[in-house]
């Protein structure tokens, strides 16, 4: 929570800076500035710290809503639905982007692309049904919320829900491309 608060504070300051200095710029430039300067603050190493508490998730999503209002010059809160505005900008929810980052990291772990030994942290499942993928992993048991919502236990649930053609992708780029429409 303290990491999220620090991230939100820094993103709010940067958004205020952009608002003061790019007030009369075109929408496309404002969107580029948001995507280049603010979104990376909200997503840097998010596979490691992806929040599970609703308050933390909402605090991050609130920054994106403020960013959309800034880009579209819709500063009156009763003016329009900000959810529609975000969809018009074609910005996915930050929680979905963090989920995709976690799954991408899991793909890297499972395929030896990072220095995290998969066999130490995960075990391939021996049970298989028609509705499961061929790279299904055994779910880790957790006795505390901190561990239950940490990277491996949380990501294994999402990994097991993916289609077989996604988890058996031959390359990282193929995995990412197949994962995007799977929201």
PDB file of C-alpha atoms in Angstrom:
ATOM      1  CA  UNK A   1       0.000   0.000   0.000  1.00  0.00           C
ATOM      2  CA  UNK A   2       2.806   2.445   0.771  1.00  0.00           C
ATOM      3  CA  UNK A   3       4.403   1.672  -2.606  1.00  0.00           C
ATOM      4  CA  UNK A   4       1.057   2.329  -4.332  1.00  0.00           C
ATOM      5  CA  UNK A   5       0.636   5.606  -2.431  1.00  0.00           C
ATOM      6  CA  UNK A   6       4.120   6.755  -3.446  1.00  0.00           C
ATOM      7  CA  UNK A   7       3.473   5.766  -7.059  1.00  0.00           C
ATOM      8  CA  UNK A   8       0.117   7.568  -7.107  1.00  0.00           C
ATOM      9  CA  UNK A   9       1.671  10.697  -5.583  1.00  0.00           C
ATOM     10  CA  UNK A  10       4.430  10.782  -8.189  1.00  0.00           C
ATOM     11  CA  UNK A  11       1.969  10.134 -11.036  1.00  0.00           C
ATOM     12  CA  UNK A  12      -0.356  12.901  -9.770  1.00  0.00           C
ATOM     13  CA  UNK A  13       2.534  15.358  -9.681  1.00  0.00           C
ATOM     14  CA  UNK A  14       3.566  14.440 -13.208  1.00  0.00           C
ATOM     15  CA  UNK A  15      -0.029  14.696 -14.416  1.00  0.00           C
ATOM     16  CA  UNK A  16      -0.304  18.150 -12.814  1.00  0.00           C
ATOM     17  CA  UNK A  17       2.895  19.183 -14.578  1.00  0.00           C
ATOM     18  CA  UNK A  18       1.485  17.988 -17.913  1.00  0.00           C
ATOM     19  CA  UNK A  19      -1.819  19.719 -17.263  1.00  0.00           C
ATOM     20  CA  UNK A  20      -0.094  23.037 -16.561  1.00  0.00           C
ATOM     21  CA  UNK A  21       2.254  22.848 -19.534  1.00  0.00           C
ATOM     22  CA  UNK A  22       0.199  21.089 -22.230  1.00  0.00           C
ATOM     23  CA  UNK A  23      -3.209  22.610 -21.533  1.00  0.00           C
ATOM     24  CA  UNK A  24      -3.740  23.941 -25.072  1.00  0.00           C
ATOM     25  CA  UNK A  25      -1.971  21.151 -26.979  1.00  0.00           C
ATOM     26  CA  UNK A  26      -3.776  18.731 -29.313  1.00  0.00           C
ATOM     27  CA  UNK A  27      -5.357  15.574 -27.935  1.00  0.00           C
ATOM     28  CA  UNK A  28      -2.830  13.310 -29.664  1.00  0.00           C
ATOM     29  CA  UNK A  29       0.131  15.064 -28.019  1.00  0.00           C
ATOM     30  CA  UNK A  30      -1.518  14.904 -24.594  1.00  0.00           C
ATOM     31  CA  UNK A  31      -2.204  11.186 -25.037  1.00  0.00           C
ATOM     32  CA  UNK A  32       1.401  10.585 -26.062  1.00  0.00           C
ATOM     33  CA  UNK A  33       2.647  12.506 -23.029  1.00  0.00           C
ATOM     34  CA  UNK A  34       0.393  10.496 -20.699  1.00  0.00           C
ATOM     35  CA  UNK A  35       1.465   7.179 -22.234  1.00  0.00           C
ATOM     36  CA  UNK A  36       5.160   8.126 -22.154  1.00  0.00           C
ATOM     37  CA  UNK A  37       5.430   9.821 -18.765  1.00  0.00           C
ATOM     38  CA  UNK A  38       2.649   8.615 -16.488  1.00  0.00           C
ATOM     39  CA  UNK A  39       1.704   5.083 -17.480  1.00  0.00           C
ATOM     40  CA  UNK A  40       5.295   3.809 -17.019  1.00  0.00           C
ATOM     41  CA  UNK A  41       5.191   5.124 -13.444  1.00  0.00           C
ATOM     42  CA  UNK A  42       2.039   3.101 -12.844  1.00  0.00           C
ATOM     43  CA  UNK A  43       3.407  -0.097 -14.404  1.00  0.00           C
ATOM     44  CA  UNK A  44       7.132  -0.296 -13.699  1.00  0.00           C
ATOM     45  CA  UNK A  45       7.872  -3.834 -12.387  1.00  0.00           C
ATOM     46  CA  UNK A  46       4.158  -4.338 -11.789  1.00  0.00           C
ATOM     47  CA  UNK A  47       4.477  -8.124 -12.101  1.00  0.00           C
ATOM     48  CA  UNK A  48       6.193  -8.018  -8.705  1.00  0.00           C
ATOM     49  CA  UNK A  49       3.866  -5.608  -6.884  1.00  0.00           C
ATOM     50  CA  UNK A  50       0.470  -6.021  -8.600  1.00  0.00           C
ATOM     51  CA  UNK A  51      -2.001  -4.933  -5.892  1.00  0.00           C
ATOM     52  CA  UNK A  52      -4.933  -7.070  -4.786  1.00  0.00           C
ATOM     53  CA  UNK A  53      -6.649  -4.668  -2.396  1.00  0.00           C
ATOM     54  CA  UNK A  54      -9.546  -2.815  -4.019  1.00  0.00           C
ATOM     55  CA  UNK A  55      -8.462   0.529  -2.587  1.00  0.00           C
ATOM     56  CA  UNK A  56      -5.002   0.207  -4.119  1.00  0.00           C
ATOM     57  CA  UNK A  57      -6.407  -0.894  -7.480  1.00  0.00           C
ATOM     58  CA  UNK A  58      -8.867   2.008  -7.500  1.00  0.00           C
ATOM     59  CA  UNK A  59      -6.133   4.501  -6.602  1.00  0.00           C
ATOM     60  CA  UNK A  60      -4.168   3.460  -9.697  1.00  0.00           C
ATOM     61  CA  UNK A  61      -7.235   3.431 -11.956  1.00  0.00           C
ATOM     62  CA  UNK A  62      -8.139   6.906 -10.678  1.00  0.00           C
ATOM     63  CA  UNK A  63      -4.886   8.226 -12.175  1.00  0.00           C
ATOM     64  CA  UNK A  64      -5.853   6.776 -15.555  1.00  0.00           C
ATOM     65  CA  UNK A  65      -9.307   8.391 -15.317  1.00  0.00           C
ATOM     66  CA  UNK A  66      -7.682  11.754 -14.509  1.00  0.00           C
ATOM     67  CA  UNK A  67      -5.327  11.211 -17.455  1.00  0.00           C
ATOM     68  CA  UNK A  68      -8.271  10.568 -19.773  1.00  0.00           C
ATOM     69  CA  UNK A  69     -10.004  13.751 -18.587  1.00  0.00           C
ATOM     70  CA  UNK A  70      -6.768  15.665 -19.205  1.00  0.00           C
ATOM     71  CA  UNK A  71      -6.349  14.247 -22.728  1.00  0.00           C
ATOM     72  CA  UNK A  72      -9.990  14.897 -23.679  1.00  0.00           C
ATOM     73  CA  UNK A  73     -10.317  18.266 -21.877  1.00  0.00           C
ATOM     74  CA  UNK A  74     -13.261  16.942 -19.861  1.00  0.00           C
ATOM     75  CA  UNK A  75     -12.536  18.369 -16.444  1.00  0.00           C
ATOM     76  CA  UNK A  76     -16.117  18.650 -15.234  1.00  0.00           C
ATOM     77  CA  UNK A  77     -16.930  15.357 -13.503  1.00  0.00           C
ATOM     78  CA  UNK A  78     -20.624  15.468 -14.434  1.00  0.00           C
ATOM     79  CA  UNK A  79     -19.909  16.066 -18.128  1.00  0.00           C
ATOM     80  CA  UNK A  80     -19.613  12.523 -19.504  1.00  0.00           C
ATOM     81  CA  UNK A  81     -18.898   8.959 -18.525  1.00  0.00           C
ATOM     82  CA  UNK A  82     -15.168   8.598 -18.030  1.00  0.00           C
ATOM     83  CA  UNK A  83     -15.429   4.853 -18.695  1.00  0.00           C
ATOM     84  CA  UNK A  84     -16.696   5.641 -22.193  1.00  0.00           C
ATOM     85  CA  UNK A  85     -13.916   8.172 -22.661  1.00  0.00           C
ATOM     86  CA  UNK A  86     -11.266   5.610 -21.703  1.00  0.00           C
ATOM     87  CA  UNK A  87     -12.770   3.110 -24.145  1.00  0.00           C
ATOM     88  CA  UNK A  88     -12.781   5.788 -26.858  1.00  0.00           C
ATOM     89  CA  UNK A  89      -9.077   6.351 -26.193  1.00  0.00           C
ATOM     90  CA  UNK A  90      -8.606   2.574 -26.524  1.00  0.00           C
ATOM     91  CA  UNK A  91      -6.874   2.352 -23.140  1.00  0.00           C
ATOM     92  CA  UNK A  92      -7.351  -0.996 -21.391  1.00  0.00           C
ATOM     93  CA  UNK A  93      -7.796  -1.038 -17.629  1.00  0.00           C
ATOM     94  CA  UNK A  94      -4.513  -0.889 -15.778  1.00  0.00           C
ATOM     95  CA  UNK A  95      -5.452  -4.030 -13.841  1.00  0.00           C
ATOM     96  CA  UNK A  96      -5.743  -5.930 -17.138  1.00  0.00           C
ATOM     97  CA  UNK A  97      -2.385  -4.592 -18.300  1.00  0.00           C
ATOM     98  CA  UNK A  98      -0.822  -5.727 -15.013  1.00  0.00           C
ATOM     99  CA  UNK A  99      -2.397  -9.166 -15.457  1.00  0.00           C
ATOM    100  CA  UNK A 100      -0.873  -9.405 -18.922  1.00  0.00           C
ATOM    101  CA  UNK A 101       2.516  -8.385 -17.508  1.00  0.00           C
ATOM    102  CA  UNK A 102       2.289 -11.129 -14.876  1.00  0.00           C
ATOM    103  CA  UNK A 103       1.366 -13.719 -17.502  1.00  0.00           C
ATOM    104  CA  UNK A 104       4.209 -12.559 -19.742  1.00  0.00           C
ATOM    105  CA  UNK A 105       6.630 -12.953 -16.838  1.00  0.00           C
ATOM    106  CA  UNK A 106       5.240 -16.442 -16.166  1.00  0.00           C
ATOM    107  CA  UNK A 107       5.814 -17.349 -19.831  1.00  0.00           C
ATOM    108  CA  UNK A 108       9.414 -16.183 -19.474  1.00  0.00           C
ATOM    109  CA  UNK A 109       9.856 -18.229 -16.283  1.00  0.00           C
ATOM    110  CA  UNK A 110       8.317 -21.346 -17.826  1.00  0.00           C
ATOM    111  CA  UNK A 111      10.515 -21.065 -20.916  1.00  0.00           C
ATOM    112  CA  UNK A 112      13.796 -20.274 -19.162  1.00  0.00           C
ATOM    113  CA  UNK A 113      14.012 -16.704 -20.460  1.00  0.00           C
ATOM    114  CA  UNK A 114      14.749 -15.269 -17.004  1.00  0.00           C
ATOM    115  CA  UNK A 115      16.986 -16.440 -14.181  1.00  0.00           C
ATOM    116  CA  UNK A 116      14.103 -17.769 -12.088  1.00  0.00           C
ATOM    117  CA  UNK A 117      14.135 -21.582 -11.976  1.00  0.00           C
ATOM    118  CA  UNK A 118      10.576 -22.698 -12.697  1.00  0.00           C
ATOM    119  CA  UNK A 119      11.011 -26.116 -11.103  1.00  0.00           C
ATOM    120  CA  UNK A 120      11.697 -24.500  -7.714  1.00  0.00           C
ATOM    121  CA  UNK A 121       8.477 -22.457  -7.656  1.00  0.00           C
ATOM    122  CA  UNK A 122       5.947 -24.293  -9.808  1.00  0.00           C
ATOM    123  CA  UNK A 123       5.036 -27.864 -10.616  1.00  0.00           C
ATOM    124  CA  UNK A 124       3.340 -29.029 -13.780  1.00  0.00           C
ATOM    125  CA  UNK A 125      -0.002 -30.635 -13.112  1.00  0.00           C
ATOM    126  CA  UNK A 126      -0.416 -34.319 -13.880  1.00  0.00           C
ATOM    127  CA  UNK A 127      -4.196 -34.112 -14.092  1.00  0.00           C
ATOM    128  CA  UNK A 128      -5.590 -32.910 -17.388  1.00  0.00           C
ATOM    129  CA  UNK A 129      -9.135 -32.467 -18.655  1.00  0.00           C
ATOM    130  CA  UNK A 130     -10.479 -31.262 -21.966  1.00  0.00           C
ATOM    131  CA  UNK A 131     -10.985 -27.779 -20.563  1.00  0.00           C
ATOM    132  CA  UNK A 132      -7.410 -27.325 -19.306  1.00  0.00           C
ATOM    133  CA  UNK A 133      -4.279 -26.351 -21.189  1.00  0.00           C
ATOM    134  CA  UNK A 134      -1.322 -28.683 -21.675  1.00  0.00           C
ATOM    135  CA  UNK A 135       0.959 -26.461 -19.562  1.00  0.00           C
ATOM    136  CA  UNK A 136      -1.358 -26.527 -16.554  1.00  0.00           C
ATOM    137  CA  UNK A 137       0.352 -25.922 -13.207  1.00  0.00           C
ATOM    138  CA  UNK A 138      -0.542 -27.179  -9.744  1.00  0.00           C
ATOM    139  CA  UNK A 139      -2.145 -24.462  -7.658  1.00  0.00           C
ATOM    140  CA  UNK A 140      -0.010 -23.402  -4.703  1.00  0.00           C
ATOM    141  CA  UNK A 141      -1.596 -23.535  -1.262  1.00  0.00           C
ATOM    142  CA  UNK A 142      -1.456 -20.330   0.726  1.00  0.00           C
ATOM    143  CA  UNK A 143      -2.135 -19.794   4.397  1.00  0.00           C
ATOM    144  CA  UNK A 144      -1.850 -16.004   4.355  1.00  0.00           C
ATOM    145  CA  UNK A 145      -3.268 -13.298   2.100  1.00  0.00           C
ATOM    146  CA  UNK A 146       0.208 -11.901   1.508  1.00  0.00           C
ATOM    147  CA  UNK A 147       1.350 -15.180  -0.048  1.00  0.00           C
ATOM    148  CA  UNK A 148      -1.988 -15.991  -1.711  1.00  0.00           C
ATOM    149  CA  UNK A 149      -1.885 -12.743  -3.665  1.00  0.00           C
ATOM    150  CA  UNK A 150       1.835 -12.850  -4.444  1.00  0.00           C
ATOM    151  CA  UNK A 151       3.168 -13.501  -7.940  1.00  0.00           C
ATOM    152  CA  UNK A 152       3.200 -17.295  -8.273  1.00  0.00           C
ATOM    153  CA  UNK A 153      -0.066 -18.305  -6.554  1.00  0.00           C
ATOM    154  CA  UNK A 154      -2.002 -15.507  -8.218  1.00  0.00           C
ATOM    155  CA  UNK A 155      -0.490 -15.917 -11.675  1.00  0.00           C
ATOM    156  CA  UNK A 156      -0.884 -19.696 -11.719  1.00  0.00           C
ATOM    157  CA  UNK A 157      -4.673 -19.247 -11.507  1.00  0.00           C
ATOM    158  CA  UNK A 158      -4.589 -16.913 -14.538  1.00  0.00           C
ATOM    159  CA  UNK A 159      -2.092 -19.161 -16.375  1.00  0.00           C
ATOM    160  CA  UNK A 160      -4.310 -22.218 -15.974  1.00  0.00           C
ATOM    161  CA  UNK A 161      -7.272 -20.326 -17.430  1.00  0.00           C
ATOM    162  CA  UNK A 162      -5.464 -19.581 -20.711  1.00  0.00           C
ATOM    163  CA  UNK A 163      -6.133 -21.498 -23.907  1.00  0.00           C
ATOM    164  CA  UNK A 164      -3.640 -24.151 -24.978  1.00  0.00           C
ATOM    165  CA  UNK A 165      -2.587 -22.238 -28.098  1.00  0.00           C
ATOM    166  CA  UNK A 166      -1.531 -19.287 -25.923  1.00  0.00           C
ATOM    167  CA  UNK A 167       0.581 -21.129 -23.342  1.00  0.00           C
ATOM    168  CA  UNK A 168       2.305 -23.235 -26.031  1.00  0.00           C
ATOM    169  CA  UNK A 169       3.320 -20.214 -28.105  1.00  0.00           C
ATOM    170  CA  UNK A 170       6.724 -20.746 -29.742  1.00  0.00           C
ATOM    171  CA  UNK A 171       8.060 -17.229 -29.028  1.00  0.00           C
ATOM    172  CA  UNK A 172       7.498 -14.421 -26.556  1.00  0.00           C
ATOM    173  CA  UNK A 173       6.147 -12.110 -29.265  1.00  0.00           C
ATOM    174  CA  UNK A 174       3.664 -14.766 -30.365  1.00  0.00           C
ATOM    175  CA  UNK A 175       2.570 -15.230 -26.746  1.00  0.00           C
ATOM    176  CA  UNK A 176       2.011 -11.494 -26.297  1.00  0.00           C
ATOM    177  CA  UNK A 177       0.059 -11.214 -29.553  1.00  0.00           C
ATOM    178  CA  UNK A 178      -2.157 -14.160 -28.686  1.00  0.00           C
ATOM    179  CA  UNK A 179      -2.683 -12.876 -25.161  1.00  0.00           C
ATOM    180  CA  UNK A 180      -3.898  -9.379 -26.141  1.00  0.00           C
ATOM    181  CA  UNK A 181      -7.293 -10.367 -27.556  1.00  0.00           C
ATOM    182  CA  UNK A 182      -7.752 -12.759 -24.614  1.00  0.00           C
ATOM    183  CA  UNK A 183      -9.090 -10.176 -22.156  1.00  0.00           C
TER     184      UNK A 183
END
